[in-house]
XYZ file of C-alpha atoms in Angstrom:
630
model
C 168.908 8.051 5.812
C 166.794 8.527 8.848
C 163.002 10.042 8.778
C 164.007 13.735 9.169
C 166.207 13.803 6.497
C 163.189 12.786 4.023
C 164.622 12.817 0.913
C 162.187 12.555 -2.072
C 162.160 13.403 -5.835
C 159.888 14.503 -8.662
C 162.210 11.960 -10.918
C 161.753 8.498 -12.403
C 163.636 5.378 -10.684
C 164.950 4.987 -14.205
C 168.936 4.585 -14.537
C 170.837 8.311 -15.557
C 170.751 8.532 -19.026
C 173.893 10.218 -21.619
C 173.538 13.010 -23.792
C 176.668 14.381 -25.674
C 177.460 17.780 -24.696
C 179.294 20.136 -27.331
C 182.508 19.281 -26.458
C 181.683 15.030 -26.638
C 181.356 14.063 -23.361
C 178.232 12.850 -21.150
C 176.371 15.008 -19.227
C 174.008 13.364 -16.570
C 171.398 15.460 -14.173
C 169.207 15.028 -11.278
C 165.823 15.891 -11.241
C 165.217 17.071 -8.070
C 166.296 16.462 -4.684
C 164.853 17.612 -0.891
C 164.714 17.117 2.670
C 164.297 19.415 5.893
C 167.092 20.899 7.664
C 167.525 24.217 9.836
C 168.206 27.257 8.262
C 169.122 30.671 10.549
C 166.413 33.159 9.577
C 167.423 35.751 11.784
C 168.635 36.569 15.326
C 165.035 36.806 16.813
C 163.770 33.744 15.755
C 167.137 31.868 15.168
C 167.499 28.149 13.564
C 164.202 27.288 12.093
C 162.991 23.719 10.108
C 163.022 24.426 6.307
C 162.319 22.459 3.332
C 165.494 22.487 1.291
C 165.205 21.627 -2.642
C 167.760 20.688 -5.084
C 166.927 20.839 -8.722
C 168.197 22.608 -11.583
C 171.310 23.250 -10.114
C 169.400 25.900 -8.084
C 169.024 25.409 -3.918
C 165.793 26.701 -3.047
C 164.004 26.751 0.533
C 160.187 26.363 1.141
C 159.100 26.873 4.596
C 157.370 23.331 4.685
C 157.023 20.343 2.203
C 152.930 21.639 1.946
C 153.536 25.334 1.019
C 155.920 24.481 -1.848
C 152.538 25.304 -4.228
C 153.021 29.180 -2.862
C 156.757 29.501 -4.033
C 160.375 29.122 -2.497
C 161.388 32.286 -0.440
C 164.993 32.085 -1.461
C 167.145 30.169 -4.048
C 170.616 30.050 -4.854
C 172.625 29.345 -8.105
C 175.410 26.423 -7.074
C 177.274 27.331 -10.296
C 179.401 30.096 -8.221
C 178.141 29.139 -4.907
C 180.825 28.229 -2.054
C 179.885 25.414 0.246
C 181.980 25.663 3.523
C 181.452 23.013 6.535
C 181.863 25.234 9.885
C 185.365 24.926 11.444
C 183.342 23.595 15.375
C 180.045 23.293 14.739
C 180.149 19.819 12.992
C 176.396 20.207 12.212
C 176.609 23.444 10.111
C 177.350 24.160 6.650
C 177.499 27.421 5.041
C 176.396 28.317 1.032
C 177.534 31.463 -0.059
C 177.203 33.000 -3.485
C 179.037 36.591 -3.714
C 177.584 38.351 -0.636
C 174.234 36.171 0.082
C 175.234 33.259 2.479
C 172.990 30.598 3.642
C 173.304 29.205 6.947
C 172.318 25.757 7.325
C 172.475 23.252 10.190
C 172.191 19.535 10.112
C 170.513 17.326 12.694
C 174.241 15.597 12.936
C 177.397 15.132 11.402
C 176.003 12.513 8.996
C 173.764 14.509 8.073
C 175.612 17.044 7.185
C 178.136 15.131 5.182
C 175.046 13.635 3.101
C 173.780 16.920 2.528
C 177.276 18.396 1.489
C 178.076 15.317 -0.848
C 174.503 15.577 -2.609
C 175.017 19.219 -3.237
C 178.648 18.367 -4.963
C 177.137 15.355 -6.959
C 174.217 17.271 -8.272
C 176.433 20.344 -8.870
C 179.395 17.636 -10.756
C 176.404 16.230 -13.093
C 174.766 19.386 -13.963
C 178.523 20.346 -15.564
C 178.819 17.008 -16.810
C 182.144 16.374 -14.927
C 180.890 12.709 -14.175
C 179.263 10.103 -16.059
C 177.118 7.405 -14.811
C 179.752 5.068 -14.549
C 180.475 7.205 -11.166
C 177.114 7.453 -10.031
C 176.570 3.744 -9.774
C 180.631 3.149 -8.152
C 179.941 6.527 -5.919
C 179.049 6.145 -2.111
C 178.766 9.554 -1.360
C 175.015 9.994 -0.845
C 172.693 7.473 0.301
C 170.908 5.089 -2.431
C 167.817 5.992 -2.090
C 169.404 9.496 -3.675
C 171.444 7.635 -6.307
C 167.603 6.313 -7.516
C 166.331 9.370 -8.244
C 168.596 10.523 -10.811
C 167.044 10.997 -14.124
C 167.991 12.619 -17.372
C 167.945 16.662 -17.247
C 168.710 17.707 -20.645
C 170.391 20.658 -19.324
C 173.982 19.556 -21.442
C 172.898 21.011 -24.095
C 172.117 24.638 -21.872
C 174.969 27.323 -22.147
C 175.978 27.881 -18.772
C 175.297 31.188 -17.379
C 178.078 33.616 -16.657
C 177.928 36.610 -14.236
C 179.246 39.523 -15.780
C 181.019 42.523 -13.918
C 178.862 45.826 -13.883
C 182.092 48.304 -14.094
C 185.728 48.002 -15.532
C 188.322 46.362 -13.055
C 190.650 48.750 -11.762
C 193.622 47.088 -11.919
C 192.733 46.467 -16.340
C 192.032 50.209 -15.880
C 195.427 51.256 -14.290
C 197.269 49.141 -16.829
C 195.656 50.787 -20.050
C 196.060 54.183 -18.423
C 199.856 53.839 -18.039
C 200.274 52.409 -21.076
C 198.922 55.326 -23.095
C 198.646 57.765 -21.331
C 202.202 58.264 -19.301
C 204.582 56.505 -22.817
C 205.055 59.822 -23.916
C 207.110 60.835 -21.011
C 209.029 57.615 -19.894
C 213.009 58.395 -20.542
C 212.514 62.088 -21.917
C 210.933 65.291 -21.016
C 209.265 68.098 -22.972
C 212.414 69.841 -23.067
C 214.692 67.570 -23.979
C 211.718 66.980 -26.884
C 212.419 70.731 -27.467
C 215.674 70.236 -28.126
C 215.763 67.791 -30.368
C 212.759 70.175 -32.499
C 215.256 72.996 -32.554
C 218.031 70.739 -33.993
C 215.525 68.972 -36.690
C 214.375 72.970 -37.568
C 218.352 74.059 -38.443
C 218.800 70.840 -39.851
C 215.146 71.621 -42.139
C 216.418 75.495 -43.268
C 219.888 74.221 -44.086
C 218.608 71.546 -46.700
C 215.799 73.985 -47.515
C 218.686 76.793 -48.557
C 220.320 73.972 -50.612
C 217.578 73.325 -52.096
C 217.151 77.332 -52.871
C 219.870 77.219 -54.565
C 219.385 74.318 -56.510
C 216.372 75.534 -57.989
C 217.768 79.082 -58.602
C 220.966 77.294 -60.545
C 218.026 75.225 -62.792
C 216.111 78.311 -63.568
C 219.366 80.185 -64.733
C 220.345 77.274 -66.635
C 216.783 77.023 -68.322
C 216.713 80.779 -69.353
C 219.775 81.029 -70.793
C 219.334 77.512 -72.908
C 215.906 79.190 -74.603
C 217.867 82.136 -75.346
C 220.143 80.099 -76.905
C 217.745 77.704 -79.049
C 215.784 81.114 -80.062
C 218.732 82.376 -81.711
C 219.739 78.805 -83.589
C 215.803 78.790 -84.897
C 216.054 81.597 -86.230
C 219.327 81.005 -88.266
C 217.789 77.770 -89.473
C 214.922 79.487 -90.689
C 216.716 81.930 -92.962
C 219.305 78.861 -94.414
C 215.672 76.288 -94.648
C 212.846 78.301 -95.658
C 211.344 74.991 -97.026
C 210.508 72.716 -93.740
C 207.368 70.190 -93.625
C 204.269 71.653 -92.853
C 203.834 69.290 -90.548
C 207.561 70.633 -89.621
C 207.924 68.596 -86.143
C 211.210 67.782 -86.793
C 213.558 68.923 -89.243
C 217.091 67.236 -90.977
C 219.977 68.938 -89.550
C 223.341 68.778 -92.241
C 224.569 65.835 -90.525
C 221.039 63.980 -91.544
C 219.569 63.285 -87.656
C 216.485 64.489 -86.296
C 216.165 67.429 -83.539
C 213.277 68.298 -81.264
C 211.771 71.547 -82.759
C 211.237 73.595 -79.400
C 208.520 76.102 -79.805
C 209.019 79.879 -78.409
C 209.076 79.752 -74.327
C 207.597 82.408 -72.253
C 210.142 83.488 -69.846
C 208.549 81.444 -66.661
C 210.571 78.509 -68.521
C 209.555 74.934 -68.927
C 206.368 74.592 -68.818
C 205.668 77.801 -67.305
C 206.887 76.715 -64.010
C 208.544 79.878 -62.141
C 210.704 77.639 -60.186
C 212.584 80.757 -58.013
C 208.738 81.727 -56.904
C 207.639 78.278 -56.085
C 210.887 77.680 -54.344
C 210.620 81.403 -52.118
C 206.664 80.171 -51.134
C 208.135 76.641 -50.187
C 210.392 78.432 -47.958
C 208.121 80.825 -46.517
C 205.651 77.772 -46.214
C 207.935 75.789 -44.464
C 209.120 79.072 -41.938
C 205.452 79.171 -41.034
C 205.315 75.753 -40.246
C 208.151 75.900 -37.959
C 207.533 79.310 -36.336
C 203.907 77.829 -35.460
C 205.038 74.324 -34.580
C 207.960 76.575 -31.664
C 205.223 78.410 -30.421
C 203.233 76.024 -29.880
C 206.070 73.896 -27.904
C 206.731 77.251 -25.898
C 203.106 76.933 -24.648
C 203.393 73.225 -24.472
C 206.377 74.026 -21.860
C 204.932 76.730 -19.840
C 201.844 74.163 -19.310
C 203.910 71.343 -18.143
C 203.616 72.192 -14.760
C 200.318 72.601 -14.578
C 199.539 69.620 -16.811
C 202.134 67.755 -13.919
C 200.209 69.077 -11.233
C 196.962 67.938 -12.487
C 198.243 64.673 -12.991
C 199.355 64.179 -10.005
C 196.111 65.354 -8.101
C 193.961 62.997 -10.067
C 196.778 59.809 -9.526
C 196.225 60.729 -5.889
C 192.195 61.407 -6.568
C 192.371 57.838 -7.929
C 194.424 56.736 -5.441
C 192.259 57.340 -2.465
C 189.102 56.205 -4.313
C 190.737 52.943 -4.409
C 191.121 52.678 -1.148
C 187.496 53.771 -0.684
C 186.289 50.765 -2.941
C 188.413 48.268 -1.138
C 187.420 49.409 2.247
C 183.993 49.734 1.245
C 184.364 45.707 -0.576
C 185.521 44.527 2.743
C 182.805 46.501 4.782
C 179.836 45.075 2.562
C 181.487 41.515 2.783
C 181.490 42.127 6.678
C 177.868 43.388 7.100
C 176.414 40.750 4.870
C 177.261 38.754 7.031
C 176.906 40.700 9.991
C 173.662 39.549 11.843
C 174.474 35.287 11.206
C 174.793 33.028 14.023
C 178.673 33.968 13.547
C 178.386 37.105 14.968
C 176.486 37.275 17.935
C 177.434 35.866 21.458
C 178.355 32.536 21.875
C 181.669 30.555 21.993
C 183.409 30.912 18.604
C 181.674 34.848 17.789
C 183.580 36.532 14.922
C 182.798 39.807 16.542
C 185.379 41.244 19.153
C 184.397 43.394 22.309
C 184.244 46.685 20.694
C 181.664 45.800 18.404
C 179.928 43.643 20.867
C 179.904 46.552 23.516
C 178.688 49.242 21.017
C 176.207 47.074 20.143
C 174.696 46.295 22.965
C 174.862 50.421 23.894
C 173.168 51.132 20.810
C 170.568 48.402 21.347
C 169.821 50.126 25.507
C 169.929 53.763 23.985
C 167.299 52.441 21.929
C 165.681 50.868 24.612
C 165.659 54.369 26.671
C 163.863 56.126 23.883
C 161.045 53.780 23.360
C 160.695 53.823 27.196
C 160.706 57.407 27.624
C 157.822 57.419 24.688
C 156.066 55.050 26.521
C 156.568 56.235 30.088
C 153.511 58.717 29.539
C 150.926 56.454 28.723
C 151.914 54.020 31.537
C 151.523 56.616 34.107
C 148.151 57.183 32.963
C 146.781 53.722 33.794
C 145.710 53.505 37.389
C 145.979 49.896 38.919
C 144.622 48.922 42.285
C 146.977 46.163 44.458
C 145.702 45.094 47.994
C 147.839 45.051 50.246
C 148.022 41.951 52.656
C 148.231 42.908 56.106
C 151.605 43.035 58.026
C 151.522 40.004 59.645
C 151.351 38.072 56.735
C 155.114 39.005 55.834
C 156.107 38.524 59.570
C 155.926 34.659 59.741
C 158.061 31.924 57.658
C 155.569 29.923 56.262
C 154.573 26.425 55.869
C 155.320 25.899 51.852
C 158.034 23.397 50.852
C 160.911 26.440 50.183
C 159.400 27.922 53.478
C 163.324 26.624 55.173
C 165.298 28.000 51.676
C 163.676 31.322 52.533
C 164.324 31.416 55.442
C 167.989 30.428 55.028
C 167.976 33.690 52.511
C 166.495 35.992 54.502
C 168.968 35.334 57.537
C 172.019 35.504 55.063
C 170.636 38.836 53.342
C 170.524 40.201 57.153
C 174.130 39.526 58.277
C 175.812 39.525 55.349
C 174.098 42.326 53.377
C 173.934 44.899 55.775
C 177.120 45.099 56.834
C 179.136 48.305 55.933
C 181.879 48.079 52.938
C 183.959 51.179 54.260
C 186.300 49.014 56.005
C 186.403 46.245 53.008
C 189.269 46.745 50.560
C 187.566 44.289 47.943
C 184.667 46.483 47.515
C 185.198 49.185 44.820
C 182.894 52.007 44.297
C 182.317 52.648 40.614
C 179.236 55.053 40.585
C 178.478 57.619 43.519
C 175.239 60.301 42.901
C 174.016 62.232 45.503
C 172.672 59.791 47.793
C 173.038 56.440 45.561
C 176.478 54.881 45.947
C 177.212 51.657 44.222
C 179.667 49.251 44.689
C 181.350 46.338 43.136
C 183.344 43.020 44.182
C 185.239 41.701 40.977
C 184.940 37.896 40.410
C 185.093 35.583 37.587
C 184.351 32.169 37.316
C 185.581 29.832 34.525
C 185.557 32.814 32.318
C 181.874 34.090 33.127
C 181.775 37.393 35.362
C 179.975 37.088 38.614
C 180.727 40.511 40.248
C 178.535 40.956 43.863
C 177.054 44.424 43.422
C 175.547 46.434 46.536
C 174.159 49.510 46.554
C 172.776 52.142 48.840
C 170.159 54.863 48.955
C 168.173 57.183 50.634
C 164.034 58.730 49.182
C 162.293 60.351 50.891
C 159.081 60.487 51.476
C 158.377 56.405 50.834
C 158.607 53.959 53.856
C 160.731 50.626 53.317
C 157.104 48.399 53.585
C 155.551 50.967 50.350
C 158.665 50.161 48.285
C 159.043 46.440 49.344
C 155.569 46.295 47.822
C 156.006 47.448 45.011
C 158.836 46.172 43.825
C 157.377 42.363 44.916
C 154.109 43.206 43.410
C 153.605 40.954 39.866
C 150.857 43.579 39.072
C 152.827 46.431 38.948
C 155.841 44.710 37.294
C 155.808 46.013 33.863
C 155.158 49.794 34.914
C 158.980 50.270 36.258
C 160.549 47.044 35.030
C 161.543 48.188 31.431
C 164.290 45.606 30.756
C 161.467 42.724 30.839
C 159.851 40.979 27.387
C 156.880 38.762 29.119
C 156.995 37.321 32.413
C 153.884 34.734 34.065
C 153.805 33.139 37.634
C 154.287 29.504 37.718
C 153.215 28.974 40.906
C 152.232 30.791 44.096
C 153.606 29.516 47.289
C 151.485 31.989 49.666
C 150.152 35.397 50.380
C 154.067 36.504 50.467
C 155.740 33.811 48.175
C 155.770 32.941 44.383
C 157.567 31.616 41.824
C 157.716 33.929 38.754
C 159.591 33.317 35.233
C 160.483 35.870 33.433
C 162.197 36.562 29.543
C 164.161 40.042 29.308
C 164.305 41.847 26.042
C 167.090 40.797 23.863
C 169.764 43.108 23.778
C 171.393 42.564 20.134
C 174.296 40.824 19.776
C 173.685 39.308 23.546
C 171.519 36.389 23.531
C 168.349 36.479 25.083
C 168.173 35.613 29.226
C 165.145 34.289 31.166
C 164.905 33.472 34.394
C 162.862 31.509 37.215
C 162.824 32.538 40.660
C 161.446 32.665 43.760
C 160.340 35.795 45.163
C 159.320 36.717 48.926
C 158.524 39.175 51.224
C 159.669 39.960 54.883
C 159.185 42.058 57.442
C 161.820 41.771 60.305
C 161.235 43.065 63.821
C 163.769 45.069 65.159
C 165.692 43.868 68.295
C 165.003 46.924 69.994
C 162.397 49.493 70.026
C 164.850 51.888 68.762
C 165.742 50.490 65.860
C 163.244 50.624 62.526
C 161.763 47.474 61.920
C 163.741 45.760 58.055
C 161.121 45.350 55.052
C 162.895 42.496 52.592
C 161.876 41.234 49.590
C 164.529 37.874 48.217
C 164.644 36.461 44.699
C 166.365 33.727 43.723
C 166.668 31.057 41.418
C 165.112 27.467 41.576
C 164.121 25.070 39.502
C 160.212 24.473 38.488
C 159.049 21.239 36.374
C 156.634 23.859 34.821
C 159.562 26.164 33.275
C 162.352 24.259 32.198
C 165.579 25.684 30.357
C 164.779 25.986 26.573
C 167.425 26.406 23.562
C 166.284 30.118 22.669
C 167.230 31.776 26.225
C 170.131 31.271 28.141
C 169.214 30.565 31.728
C 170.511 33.306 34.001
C 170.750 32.435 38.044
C 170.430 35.572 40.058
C 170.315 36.214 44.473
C 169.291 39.566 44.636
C 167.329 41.408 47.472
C 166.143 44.730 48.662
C 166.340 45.807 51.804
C 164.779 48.674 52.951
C 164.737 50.355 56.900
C 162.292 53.668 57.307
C 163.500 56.547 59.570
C 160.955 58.992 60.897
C 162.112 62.359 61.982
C 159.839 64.255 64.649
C 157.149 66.413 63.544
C 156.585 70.012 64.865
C 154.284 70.304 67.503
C 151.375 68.475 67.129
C 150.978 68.187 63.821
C 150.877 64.698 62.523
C 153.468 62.333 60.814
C 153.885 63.369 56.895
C 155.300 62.380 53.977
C 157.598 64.994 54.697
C 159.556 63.382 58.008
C 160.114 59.993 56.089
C 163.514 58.330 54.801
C 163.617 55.122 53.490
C 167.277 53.699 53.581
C 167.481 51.503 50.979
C 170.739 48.573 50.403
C 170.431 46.572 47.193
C 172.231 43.861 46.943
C 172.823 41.439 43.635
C 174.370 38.376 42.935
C 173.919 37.109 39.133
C 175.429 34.461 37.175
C 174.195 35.848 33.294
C 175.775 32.186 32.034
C 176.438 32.432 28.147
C 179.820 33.948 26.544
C 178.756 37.514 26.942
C 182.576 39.372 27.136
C 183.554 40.792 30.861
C 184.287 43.997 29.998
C 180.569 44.202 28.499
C 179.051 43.237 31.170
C 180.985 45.248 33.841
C 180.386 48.160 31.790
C 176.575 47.131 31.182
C 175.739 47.380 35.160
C 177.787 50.179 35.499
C 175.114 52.008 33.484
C 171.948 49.848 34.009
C 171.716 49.793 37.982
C 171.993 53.250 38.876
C 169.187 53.861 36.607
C 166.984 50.822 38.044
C 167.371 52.603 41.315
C 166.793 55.795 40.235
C 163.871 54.358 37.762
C 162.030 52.459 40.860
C 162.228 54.683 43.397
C 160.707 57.625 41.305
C 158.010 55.397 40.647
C 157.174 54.551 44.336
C 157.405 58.427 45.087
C 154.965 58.823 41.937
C 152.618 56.179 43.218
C 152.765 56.986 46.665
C 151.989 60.682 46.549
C 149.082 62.283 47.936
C 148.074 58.611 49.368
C 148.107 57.299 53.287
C 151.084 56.391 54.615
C 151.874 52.064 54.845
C 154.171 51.698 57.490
């Protein structure tokens, strides 16, 4: 394993011990594994080095091998976790447990598969699915990894289970039907009814019968003690000398007879048998009368009782829905912010999303500038001004013939008028400002020409060449700019300047290097307004080369601005009042990246009429109340 990788361990060289798990079979650990690899923090500051730890069967991060005494900042249990090699980046892996996901990129391929292998082996021993025997046959990490196991103990550990914080729906859906709804599978509450008012004649019939039974007994029994009454009392007169204990008696055939005592008329026992039977009937009319009534309510709350049911099956229905949708939306957003979903060639994030992003992220943008537009205006800063033949010759610096070449381009080319051109659409047309667009793409990447006209007044062309060349002044109108520095300056009216815009979320972040210079033109004839010019465009500087965190934008842009003067009245002098500045704006950009078409169409759409409007307000701002540079 190379030097980067640095793995190390707090173990012993000593061979992987066995300990017998509950269920007999060897459990081996490792003590503790790490190296540095690049973990995404976030979409400012991207892929950064991390020291990675293995041990315990937890994956913990440090942000160097020295601060490890202050604590990981993240750790993740590799019982559940999910370890997924990306499907085209064959230096990333991804760990995911539930809804936290790390993202983690190798220096190679090798690297990765070491890393991926060494997660599975220490995740295999700490469930003592391998022995040692497989340790020393494996080839899966390096041997200098294979050394380090030692003996973790952790066989004997139960292993942790994560638990479910509310009931599954589906378990709950199946318990409801099966109580609640058995009742009216294959029958209703009238058919129920029915069958109640058939088991109720059936119940007064046999109850009748049984009326009668009882009243048949109780005859029976009264007339048999009338009967004995009368026999006692002939015995008595014939055998005046019975027992005293006289419990039985001899009749003349010699056997023994019960000697029944004198009855009261409720007979045996005195049980009145026709009463108790008339309350058992009564009793058992009550019942019945009750038990109709309450099936009569029963059935005129059916439909209510149906209705209710069906409101909360369709209550439940929608809510999950909700959950699901709400499942697939956490999912999403959890991951929503990873190098997967922001601009590049394999984004997970379509041009919808990508487009209200980025128009969320500007109308942001807008409000912090607005907030901020105040105090800028309040800061006063002082820019000489060369004088004007400084920006009338070519120069003698080594891009002195590029600029040139530019300049001469920008003046035939640029000027011409798009009425006549059929490729030229205009897309956005206020008041003065018209704007128009050439559609062209290039392997996929748009490069649209944009030009654009305007009239201010009360500016000349040389006041707003200034100040949009001016470094000085840059950050007072430029809002779309994070930090820019000049790398080199050519001469009074050249310099090289590289620049970093803001990053516009899920975009990635543009800088660019350019040179930027200032020309005046002299008109052909004393007519015709002498053309202010200030060209940027891209070169290359060994002081500001292309870096990993931007993506390296090319632009060709240039303003060109002519002042007309109208006459004064009388006498009086020239004012702000007679001047016109007739601006053309022309831009060619290549923004490079993977940023989607239709974003980016849209994007200028919106952003250059606002530059326009943004800069020349400025220049009106700046230039008020102040002599006039011609």
């Amino acid at each position: 394993m190379s030097d980067n990788q640095s793995w190390n361990s707090s173990g012993s060289d000593e061979d992987v011990e066995t300990s017998e798990s509950g269920v007999g079979q060897p459990v081996v650990g490792v003590a503790e594994l790490g190296g540095i690899i690049s973990k995404w923090t976030n979409y400012i500051h991207g892929w950064q080095d991390r020291w990675v730890v293995l041990k315990n069967n937890t994956l913990s991060y440090y942000k160097s091998q020295d601060e490890r005494e202050f604590g990981c900042r993240g750790s993740l249990c590799l019982s559940k976790a999910v370890i997924t090699p990306h499907e085209f980046d064959e230096c990333r892996l991804d760990v995911s447990v539930n809804d936290s996901v790390w993202y983690l990129r190798a220096t190679d391929s090798e690297h990765r598969h070491q890393w991926i292998n060494s997660i599975e082996l220490h995740r295999s021993l700490r469930e003592g699915r391998i022995d040692s025997g497989v340790i020393q046959r494996t080839s899966l990490v390096p041997p200098a990894a294979v050394c380090l196991m030692a003996e973790s103990g952790y066989g004997s550990e139960p292993s942790l289970r994560r638990h479910g914080s509310m009931l599954s729906l589906t378990s709950a859906t199946s318990g409801y039907s099966a109580t609640s709804t058995s009742s009216f599978k294959g029958h209703s509450l009238r058919e129920k009814l029915a069958e109640m008012e058939t088991f109720r004649d059936i119940l007064c019939r046999q109850v009748d019968t049984l009326q009668k039974y009882f009243d048949g007994c109780s005859d029976a029994v009264s007339k048999d003690e009338l009967q004995r009454d009368k026999v006692v009392e002939d015995d008595e007169d014939d055998f005046p000398n019975t027992r005293s204990d006289g419990e039985f008696i001899h009749n003349n055939n010699g056997s023994k007879e019960k000697l029944f005592r004198s009855l009261s008329p409720k007979g045996i026992n005195g049980i009145d048998f026709k009463g108790e039977a008339i309350t058992f009937k009564a009793t058992t009319a009550g019942i019945l009368s009750t038990l109709s009534h309450c099936i009569d309510l029963m059935v005129k709350r059916e439909d209510s009782w149906q209705k209710r049911l069906d409101k909360e099956t369709e209550k439940r229905r929608r809510i999950e829905e909700g959950y699901h949708s709400a499942l697939s939306e956490l999912k999403k957003k959890s991951h929503f912010g990873g190098p997967d979903y922001e601009e590049g060639p394999n984004s997970l994030i379509n041009e919808d999303e990508f487009f209200d992003a980025v128009e969320a992220a500007l109308d942001r943008q807008d409000k912090m500038e607005e907030q901020s537009h105040t105090e800028k205006s309040r800061i006063q800063r002082s820019s000489p001004v060369p004088p004007g033949d400084v920006y009338s010759t070519i120069g003698s610096h080594r891009f002195a013939d590029k600029v040139e070449e530019m300049v001469q381009n920008h003046m035939t080319y640029s000027l011409q008028d798009m009425g006549g051109d059929a490729n030229w659409q205009l897309v956005v047309e206020e008041g003065e400002m018209k704007v128009y667009r050439r559609e062209v793409e290039e392997n996929g990447i748009v490069l649209d020409p944009l030009k654009a006209t305007h009239s201010v007044k009360g500016v000349t062309g040389h006041e707003l060449c200034h100040y949009f060349w001016d470094t000085n002044v840059r950050n007072d109108w430029e809002t779309t700019i994070e930090n820019f520095n000049v790398v080199e300056m050519l001469s009074d009216n050249a310099v090289i300047v590289y620049q970093t815009h803001k990053r516009v979320w899920p975009a990635s972040q543009r800088d660019v290097l350019y040179l930027s210079a200032m020309r005046k033109i002299l008109a052909n004839n004393e007519n015709d307004p002498d053309t202010w010019l200030v060209c940027n465009f891209s070169v290359d500087h060994d002081n500001a080369q292309p870096t990993n965190r931007c993506v390296r934008a090319k632009i060709n842009i240039a303003m060109i601005c002519q002042t007309l003067v109208s006459p004064p009245e009388g006498d009086r002098e020239i004012s702000r009042d007679n001047l016109t500045c007739k601006i053309t704006y022309v831009a060619n950009v290549n923004p490079g990246g993977w940023a989607p078409a239709s974003v980016l169409r849209a994007v200028a759409k919106r952003e250059y009429p606002k530059f326009l409007k943004r800069f020349t307000s400025y220049v009106q701002e700046k230039t008020a109340g102040k002599p006039i540079l011609f």
